[in-house]
Amino acid sequence: MCLVVPAKLFVLLIVFEVCNGYNFNLEDIFGFVGGLKFNPAEYLKVNKRDIFFNLHTPNYPYPREIDEDNLDLVENDKPVKILLHGWVGNENVRTYQNITREYMKKGNYNIIHVDWRNVAVLPYAVASVCSKDVAKVISSFLLNLNEKKRIPMHQFHLIGISLGAHVAGLAGKQIKEKLNTQIGRITALDPAGPLFEFPPAKESEKLTKYDAKVVDVIHTDGGIVGALKPLGTIDFYPDGGIRPQEGCPLIPVEKDVGDSFFCGHYKAVEYFIRSINSKEFVGVQCKSWLKFKLGHCKGNKDNIMGENLIPERQGSFYLH
């Protein structure tokens, strides 16, 4: 696999590696100047033993690992929320805990934490290419739930963070190819930009609006760590979907460069958590952030960002 890598992406990949404690090895990742050349299979062959699924329900408030042998633990009359972390994440991240807590306040759900850390821990470029294989394990798991527990596809809601958003999209594609039907919903929280939007990946290799009946996207660090272009049936752009987001620095703070660099990227997660039990974020449909700021979109239809959106109101929505 060979791709031309622009200077902006080259710098971003180095920042991704350094900020997360990796030794960036040019010989491992970049086979030649100006190109990206590697074989992910040399690093990892993904199989189902690399991915773990942990269930939370009102009856099981503490995580219970589930597989094809104990699917009976999943309650087939309850909606199923599947959480997918991003690069270098894992099932123990506070994000999973906070999302689960808010859903448990809201009602009765099957909350499934997907732990794909064995792949996500790899260098970003490798983990990105392996995301399709991760998605195969997830789609196979959902197909099992559909077949053995008779859970209809519209009951599945995948919530993907950053790179996990593309994994969710790829899983949705695979299910659609297999059953000729779509899962109910994918929520993409600032889907990753490098190697997906810049340089642009094929639609078959990233999240698109066709991967579920409803694909809602919250953009918060577009053009840097996240994707800026619309990817869903509904795209939300708080503060234009770009940095600086509220409470985040425009330029990383020297003493805390990692957290401050990714601050805007993780704002999408924060907004979604707050939205689960509220309707506080309302976006207005508009053609651009500039037109929105100039007041050219007053009177246009609006939509609620996050969990409680109105699926029929499609398009791009902006909010402060």
Tab-separated table of C-alpha atoms in Angstrom:
chain	number	residue	atom	x	y	z
A	1	MET	CA	0.000	0.000	0.000
A	2	CYS	CA	1.488	3.362	-0.996
A	3	LEU	CA	0.041	6.830	-0.401
A	4	VAL	CA	1.396	10.297	-0.981
A	5	VAL	CA	1.609	11.993	2.405
A	6	PRO	CA	1.370	15.802	2.508
A	7	ALA	CA	3.551	17.734	4.942
A	8	LYS	CA	0.539	18.536	7.153
A	9	LEU	CA	-0.263	14.847	7.590
A	10	PHE	CA	3.385	13.960	8.161
A	11	VAL	CA	3.555	16.430	11.046
A	12	LEU	CA	0.214	15.266	12.446
A	13	LEU	CA	1.253	11.631	12.513
A	14	ILE	CA	4.419	12.532	14.384
A	15	VAL	CA	2.389	14.581	16.894
A	16	PHE	CA	-0.031	11.661	17.308
A	17	GLU	CA	2.850	9.300	18.071
A	18	VAL	CA	4.918	11.577	20.314
A	19	CYS	CA	1.979	12.900	22.362
A	20	ASN	CA	0.964	9.362	23.178
A	21	GLY	CA	4.349	8.054	24.212
A	22	TYR	CA	5.480	6.206	21.101
A	23	ASN	CA	8.936	6.268	19.568
A	24	PHE	CA	8.142	7.360	16.043
A	25	ASN	CA	10.153	5.002	13.824
A	26	LEU	CA	10.337	6.325	10.283
A	27	GLU	CA	11.731	3.046	8.982
A	28	ASP	CA	8.732	1.158	10.364
A	29	ILE	CA	6.057	3.555	9.130
A	30	PHE	CA	7.434	5.530	6.188
A	31	GLY	CA	9.141	3.321	3.665
A	32	PHE	CA	10.390	6.203	1.575
A	33	VAL	CA	10.360	9.988	1.539
A	34	GLY	CA	6.960	11.315	0.482
A	35	GLY	CA	5.190	7.979	0.696
A	36	LEU	CA	3.488	5.699	3.162
A	37	LYS	CA	4.439	2.072	2.798
A	38	PHE	CA	3.798	-0.721	5.269
A	39	ASN	CA	2.102	-4.055	5.661
A	40	PRO	CA	-0.161	-4.097	8.743
A	41	ALA	CA	-0.172	-7.890	8.695
A	42	GLU	CA	3.450	-7.751	9.804
A	43	TYR	CA	2.275	-6.082	13.023
A	44	LEU	CA	-0.948	-7.890	13.746
A	45	LYS	CA	-3.388	-10.322	12.261
A	46	VAL	CA	-6.693	-9.311	13.834
A	47	ASN	CA	-9.003	-12.065	15.006
A	48	LYS	CA	-11.891	-12.308	17.419
A	49	ARG	CA	-9.594	-13.148	20.344
A	50	ASP	CA	-8.199	-9.609	20.123
A	51	ILE	CA	-11.583	-7.956	20.704
A	52	PHE	CA	-13.607	-8.122	23.919
A	53	PHE	CA	-17.262	-7.257	24.563
A	54	ASN	CA	-18.389	-6.273	28.060
A	55	LEU	CA	-22.070	-5.905	28.937
A	56	HIS	CA	-23.702	-3.466	31.346
A	57	THR	CA	-27.446	-3.578	32.104
A	58	PRO	CA	-29.557	-2.619	35.132
A	59	ASN	CA	-29.224	-6.293	36.137
A	60	TYR	CA	-25.462	-6.287	35.526
A	61	PRO	CA	-24.148	-2.888	36.650
A	62	TYR	CA	-20.605	-4.268	36.685
A	63	PRO	CA	-19.121	-5.401	33.371
A	64	ARG	CA	-19.759	-8.975	32.285
A	65	GLU	CA	-17.712	-10.250	29.387
A	66	ILE	CA	-19.945	-11.751	26.742
A	67	ASP	CA	-19.290	-13.898	23.715
A	68	GLU	CA	-21.236	-16.300	21.523
A	69	ASP	CA	-21.667	-18.697	24.467
A	70	ASN	CA	-23.509	-16.348	26.843
A	71	LEU	CA	-25.524	-14.029	24.621
A	72	ASP	CA	-28.554	-14.790	26.795
A	73	LEU	CA	-27.308	-12.081	29.151
A	74	VAL	CA	-28.368	-9.500	26.553
A	75	GLU	CA	-32.006	-8.466	26.986
A	76	ASN	CA	-33.568	-8.566	23.546
A	77	ASP	CA	-36.423	-6.189	24.384
A	78	LYS	CA	-34.028	-3.344	25.267
A	79	PRO	CA	-32.121	-1.005	22.933
A	80	VAL	CA	-28.468	-1.926	22.442
A	81	LYS	CA	-25.792	0.779	22.719
A	82	ILE	CA	-22.347	-0.299	21.513
A	83	LEU	CA	-19.420	1.926	22.541
A	84	LEU	CA	-16.245	2.012	20.454
A	85	HIS	CA	-13.167	3.780	21.776
A	86	GLY	CA	-10.554	5.386	19.568
A	87	TRP	CA	-6.838	5.039	19.060
A	88	VAL	CA	-4.835	4.031	22.186
A	89	GLY	CA	-8.128	3.697	24.100
A	90	ASN	CA	-9.476	0.751	26.052
A	91	GLU	CA	-12.589	-0.452	27.882
A	92	ASN	CA	-11.495	1.208	31.102
A	93	VAL	CA	-11.487	4.765	29.763
A	94	ARG	CA	-13.536	7.231	31.785
A	95	THR	CA	-15.555	8.018	28.667
A	96	TYR	CA	-17.161	4.563	28.683
A	97	GLN	CA	-17.983	4.898	32.360
A	98	ASN	CA	-19.538	8.348	31.944
A	99	ILE	CA	-21.641	7.390	28.924
A	100	THR	CA	-22.858	4.239	30.679
A	101	ARG	CA	-23.762	6.169	33.828
A	102	GLU	CA	-25.883	8.650	31.866
A	103	TYR	CA	-27.721	5.909	29.971
A	104	MET	CA	-28.459	4.072	33.211
A	105	LYS	CA	-30.019	7.277	34.539
A	106	LYS	CA	-32.084	7.593	31.370
A	107	GLY	CA	-33.641	4.120	31.224
A	108	ASN	CA	-33.090	0.427	30.573
A	109	TYR	CA	-30.442	-0.341	27.988
A	110	ASN	CA	-27.975	-2.996	27.011
A	111	ILE	CA	-24.663	-1.114	27.033
A	112	ILE	CA	-21.848	-3.029	25.369
A	113	HIS	CA	-18.283	-1.787	25.774
A	114	VAL	CA	-16.081	-2.909	22.898
A	115	ASP	CA	-12.459	-3.286	23.988
A	116	TRP	CA	-10.190	-3.396	20.944
A	117	ARG	CA	-7.066	-2.112	22.717
A	118	ASN	CA	-4.911	-4.903	21.270
A	119	VAL	CA	-5.195	-3.180	17.903
A	120	ALA	CA	-5.743	0.401	19.054
A	121	VAL	CA	-2.412	0.396	20.895
A	122	LEU	CA	-0.492	0.023	17.617
A	123	PRO	CA	1.000	3.036	15.808
A	124	TYR	CA	-1.824	5.162	14.405
A	125	ALA	CA	-1.193	4.411	10.745
A	126	VAL	CA	-1.256	0.666	11.392
A	127	ALA	CA	-4.328	0.772	13.647
A	128	SER	CA	-6.159	2.786	10.973
A	129	VAL	CA	-5.581	0.207	8.266
A	130	CYS	CA	-6.467	-2.650	10.642
A	131	SER	CA	-9.788	-0.980	11.503
A	132	LYS	CA	-11.576	-2.955	8.778
A	133	ASP	CA	-10.581	-6.236	10.437
A	134	VAL	CA	-11.710	-4.931	13.828
A	135	ALA	CA	-15.049	-4.042	12.236
A	136	LYS	CA	-15.411	-7.614	10.930
A	137	VAL	CA	-15.241	-8.980	14.471
A	138	ILE	CA	-17.821	-6.434	15.639
A	139	SER	CA	-20.205	-7.014	12.731
A	140	SER	CA	-19.974	-10.779	13.301
A	141	PHE	CA	-20.873	-10.239	16.967
A	142	LEU	CA	-23.908	-8.119	16.031
A	143	LEU	CA	-25.024	-10.646	13.432
A	144	ASN	CA	-24.905	-13.310	16.157
A	145	LEU	CA	-27.093	-11.166	18.399
A	146	ASN	CA	-29.489	-10.641	15.528
A	147	GLU	CA	-29.709	-14.343	14.712
A	148	LYS	CA	-29.603	-15.954	18.161
A	149	LYS	CA	-31.361	-13.313	20.245
A	150	ARG	CA	-33.690	-12.039	17.509
A	151	ILE	CA	-32.586	-8.466	18.148
A	152	PRO	CA	-33.604	-6.450	15.085
A	153	MET	CA	-30.933	-4.356	13.410
A	154	HIS	CA	-32.798	-1.117	14.072
A	155	GLN	CA	-32.213	-1.654	17.813
A	156	PHE	CA	-28.443	-1.312	17.453
A	157	HIS	CA	-26.832	2.082	18.088
A	158	LEU	CA	-23.057	2.220	17.592
A	159	ILE	CA	-21.269	5.144	19.265
A	160	GLY	CA	-17.747	5.571	17.917
A	161	ILE	CA	-15.062	7.926	19.153
A	162	SER	CA	-12.452	9.239	16.694
A	163	LEU	CA	-10.971	6.180	14.960
A	164	GLY	CA	-13.757	4.148	16.564
A	165	ALA	CA	-16.258	6.123	14.467
A	166	HIS	CA	-14.763	4.690	11.279
A	167	VAL	CA	-14.737	1.207	12.821
A	168	ALA	CA	-18.469	1.671	13.488
A	169	GLY	CA	-19.048	2.757	9.899
A	170	LEU	CA	-17.141	-0.211	8.503
A	171	ALA	CA	-19.132	-2.600	10.716
A	172	GLY	CA	-22.332	-1.009	9.427
A	173	LYS	CA	-21.188	-1.514	5.832
A	174	GLN	CA	-20.394	-5.164	6.428
A	175	ILE	CA	-23.810	-5.832	7.969
A	176	LYS	CA	-25.536	-4.067	5.080
A	177	GLU	CA	-23.595	-6.200	2.584
A	178	LYS	CA	-24.500	-9.376	4.467
A	179	LEU	CA	-28.190	-8.767	5.206
A	180	ASN	CA	-29.119	-5.994	2.780
A	181	THR	CA	-30.412	-4.011	5.745
A	182	GLN	CA	-28.993	-1.219	7.884
A	183	ILE	CA	-28.357	-0.945	11.591
A	184	GLY	CA	-30.436	1.690	13.333
A	185	ARG	CA	-27.922	4.371	14.155
A	186	ILE	CA	-24.266	5.329	14.259
A	187	THR	CA	-23.106	8.306	16.313
A	188	ALA	CA	-19.635	9.492	15.316
A	189	LEU	CA	-17.832	11.656	17.865
A	190	ASP	CA	-15.259	13.754	15.990
A	191	PRO	CA	-14.328	10.969	13.564
A	192	ALA	CA	-10.604	10.787	12.882
A	193	GLY	CA	-9.298	12.899	10.001
A	194	PRO	CA	-5.740	11.667	9.297
A	195	LEU	CA	-5.703	8.881	6.683
A	196	PHE	CA	-9.491	9.207	6.255
A	197	GLU	CA	-10.133	12.810	5.207
A	198	PHE	CA	-6.535	13.778	4.491
A	199	PRO	CA	-5.505	12.143	2.300
A	200	PRO	CA	-9.069	11.122	1.362
A	201	ALA	CA	-9.863	7.440	1.801
A	202	LYS	CA	-12.331	5.580	-0.396
A	203	GLU	CA	-15.918	5.481	0.860
A	204	SER	CA	-15.512	1.736	1.329
A	205	GLU	CA	-12.749	2.412	3.871
A	206	LYS	CA	-14.358	5.027	6.129
A	207	LEU	CA	-17.586	6.166	7.766
A	208	THR	CA	-20.302	7.399	5.389
A	209	LYS	CA	-23.942	8.406	5.678
A	210	TYR	CA	-25.007	5.080	4.147
A	211	ASP	CA	-23.674	2.921	6.990
A	212	ALA	CA	-26.836	3.124	9.150
A	213	LYS	CA	-30.371	4.461	8.889
A	214	VAL	CA	-29.225	7.460	10.927
A	215	VAL	CA	-25.595	8.578	10.986
A	216	ASP	CA	-25.101	11.603	13.212
A	217	VAL	CA	-21.713	13.246	13.528
A	218	ILE	CA	-20.392	15.794	16.017
A	219	HIS	CA	-17.374	17.659	14.611
A	220	THR	CA	-15.143	19.499	17.089
A	221	ASP	CA	-11.566	19.434	15.751
A	222	GLY	CA	-12.105	19.412	12.011
A	223	GLY	CA	-9.058	19.661	9.781
A	224	ILE	CA	-6.608	18.799	12.563
A	225	VAL	CA	-7.334	15.566	14.439
A	226	GLY	CA	-10.938	15.189	13.297
A	227	ALA	CA	-12.716	15.246	9.940
A	228	LEU	CA	-14.379	18.502	8.889
A	229	LYS	CA	-16.452	17.511	5.857
A	230	PRO	CA	-19.989	16.151	6.368
A	231	LEU	CA	-19.990	12.377	6.799
A	232	GLY	CA	-23.466	11.624	8.105
A	233	THR	CA	-27.144	12.069	7.469
A	234	ILE	CA	-26.894	14.735	10.183
A	235	ASP	CA	-23.688	16.677	10.951
A	236	PHE	CA	-23.324	19.044	13.888
A	237	TYR	CA	-20.698	21.774	14.059
A	238	PRO	CA	-20.455	23.340	17.533
A	239	ASP	CA	-18.278	26.461	17.255
A	240	GLY	CA	-17.906	25.675	13.570
A	241	GLY	CA	-16.556	22.192	14.262
A	242	ILE	CA	-13.029	23.564	14.510
A	243	ARG	CA	-10.599	24.663	17.204
A	244	PRO	CA	-10.616	26.408	19.538
A	245	GLN	CA	-13.635	24.804	21.174
A	246	GLU	CA	-15.054	26.337	24.338
A	247	GLY	CA	-12.605	25.853	27.199
A	248	CYS	CA	-9.770	24.688	24.936
A	249	PRO	CA	-6.606	26.598	23.960
A	250	LEU	CA	-5.965	27.444	20.318
A	251	ILE	CA	-2.307	26.511	20.753
A	252	PRO	CA	-1.271	23.553	22.970
A	253	VAL	CA	-0.045	24.526	26.427
A	254	GLU	CA	3.626	23.637	26.831
A	255	LYS	CA	3.305	22.038	30.273
A	256	ASP	CA	0.379	19.861	29.153
A	257	VAL	CA	0.861	19.535	25.408
A	258	GLY	CA	-0.879	16.163	25.026
A	259	ASP	CA	-4.177	16.964	26.759
A	260	SER	CA	-4.344	20.512	25.418
A	261	PHE	CA	-3.620	19.394	21.849
A	262	PHE	CA	-6.501	16.899	21.941
A	263	CYS	CA	-8.853	19.093	24.004
A	264	GLY	CA	-11.056	20.071	21.053
A	265	HIS	CA	-11.094	16.518	19.728
A	266	TYR	CA	-12.554	15.198	22.984
A	267	LYS	CA	-15.152	17.970	23.230
A	268	ALA	CA	-17.423	15.911	20.969
A	269	VAL	CA	-17.439	13.191	23.622
A	270	GLU	CA	-18.183	15.691	26.382
A	271	TYR	CA	-21.075	17.201	24.427
A	272	PHE	CA	-22.558	13.779	23.719
A	273	ILE	CA	-22.386	12.718	27.369
A	274	ARG	CA	-24.176	15.913	28.393
A	275	SER	CA	-26.810	15.366	25.688
A	276	ILE	CA	-27.975	11.942	26.881
A	277	ASN	CA	-30.261	13.367	29.547
A	278	SER	CA	-30.801	16.852	28.151
A	279	LYS	CA	-31.708	18.785	25.035
A	280	GLU	CA	-29.389	21.707	25.724
A	281	PHE	CA	-27.545	21.734	22.394
A	282	VAL	CA	-29.616	22.974	19.462
A	283	GLY	CA	-28.110	23.534	16.024
A	284	VAL	CA	-29.490	25.540	13.114
A	285	GLN	CA	-29.255	24.254	9.558
A	286	CYS	CA	-26.869	26.370	7.536
A	287	LYS	CA	-24.546	26.116	4.538
A	288	SER	CA	-21.463	27.315	6.423
A	289	TRP	CA	-20.119	28.519	9.762
A	290	LEU	CA	-19.591	31.985	8.291
A	291	LYS	CA	-23.200	32.277	7.118
A	292	PHE	CA	-24.345	31.085	10.544
A	293	LYS	CA	-22.211	33.685	12.344
A	294	LEU	CA	-23.461	36.432	10.043
A	295	GLY	CA	-27.053	35.562	10.925
A	296	HIS	CA	-28.016	34.396	7.442
A	297	CYS	CA	-29.656	31.213	8.706
A	298	LYS	CA	-32.192	32.573	11.167
A	299	GLY	CA	-35.526	30.841	10.717
A	300	ASN	CA	-33.991	27.687	9.241
A	301	LYS	CA	-34.947	24.344	10.745
A	302	ASP	CA	-33.103	23.277	13.866
A	303	ASN	CA	-32.125	19.973	15.440
A	304	ILE	CA	-31.001	18.721	18.845
A	305	MET	CA	-27.373	17.647	18.919
A	306	GLY	CA	-26.596	14.313	20.528
A	307	GLU	CA	-28.689	11.452	21.852
A	308	ASN	CA	-32.098	13.111	21.457
A	309	LEU	CA	-31.809	14.339	17.885
A	310	ILE	CA	-34.706	14.404	15.429
A	311	PRO	CA	-33.630	11.872	12.761
A	312	GLU	CA	-35.910	13.216	10.035
A	313	ARG	CA	-34.197	16.629	10.094
A	314	GLN	CA	-31.128	15.975	8.004
A	315	GLY	CA	-28.270	18.200	6.893
A	316	SER	CA	-25.522	20.283	8.508
A	317	PHE	CA	-26.324	22.153	11.715
A	318	TYR	CA	-24.261	24.858	13.430
A	319	LEU	CA	-24.352	26.096	17.004
A	320	HIS	CA	-22.374	28.218	19.452
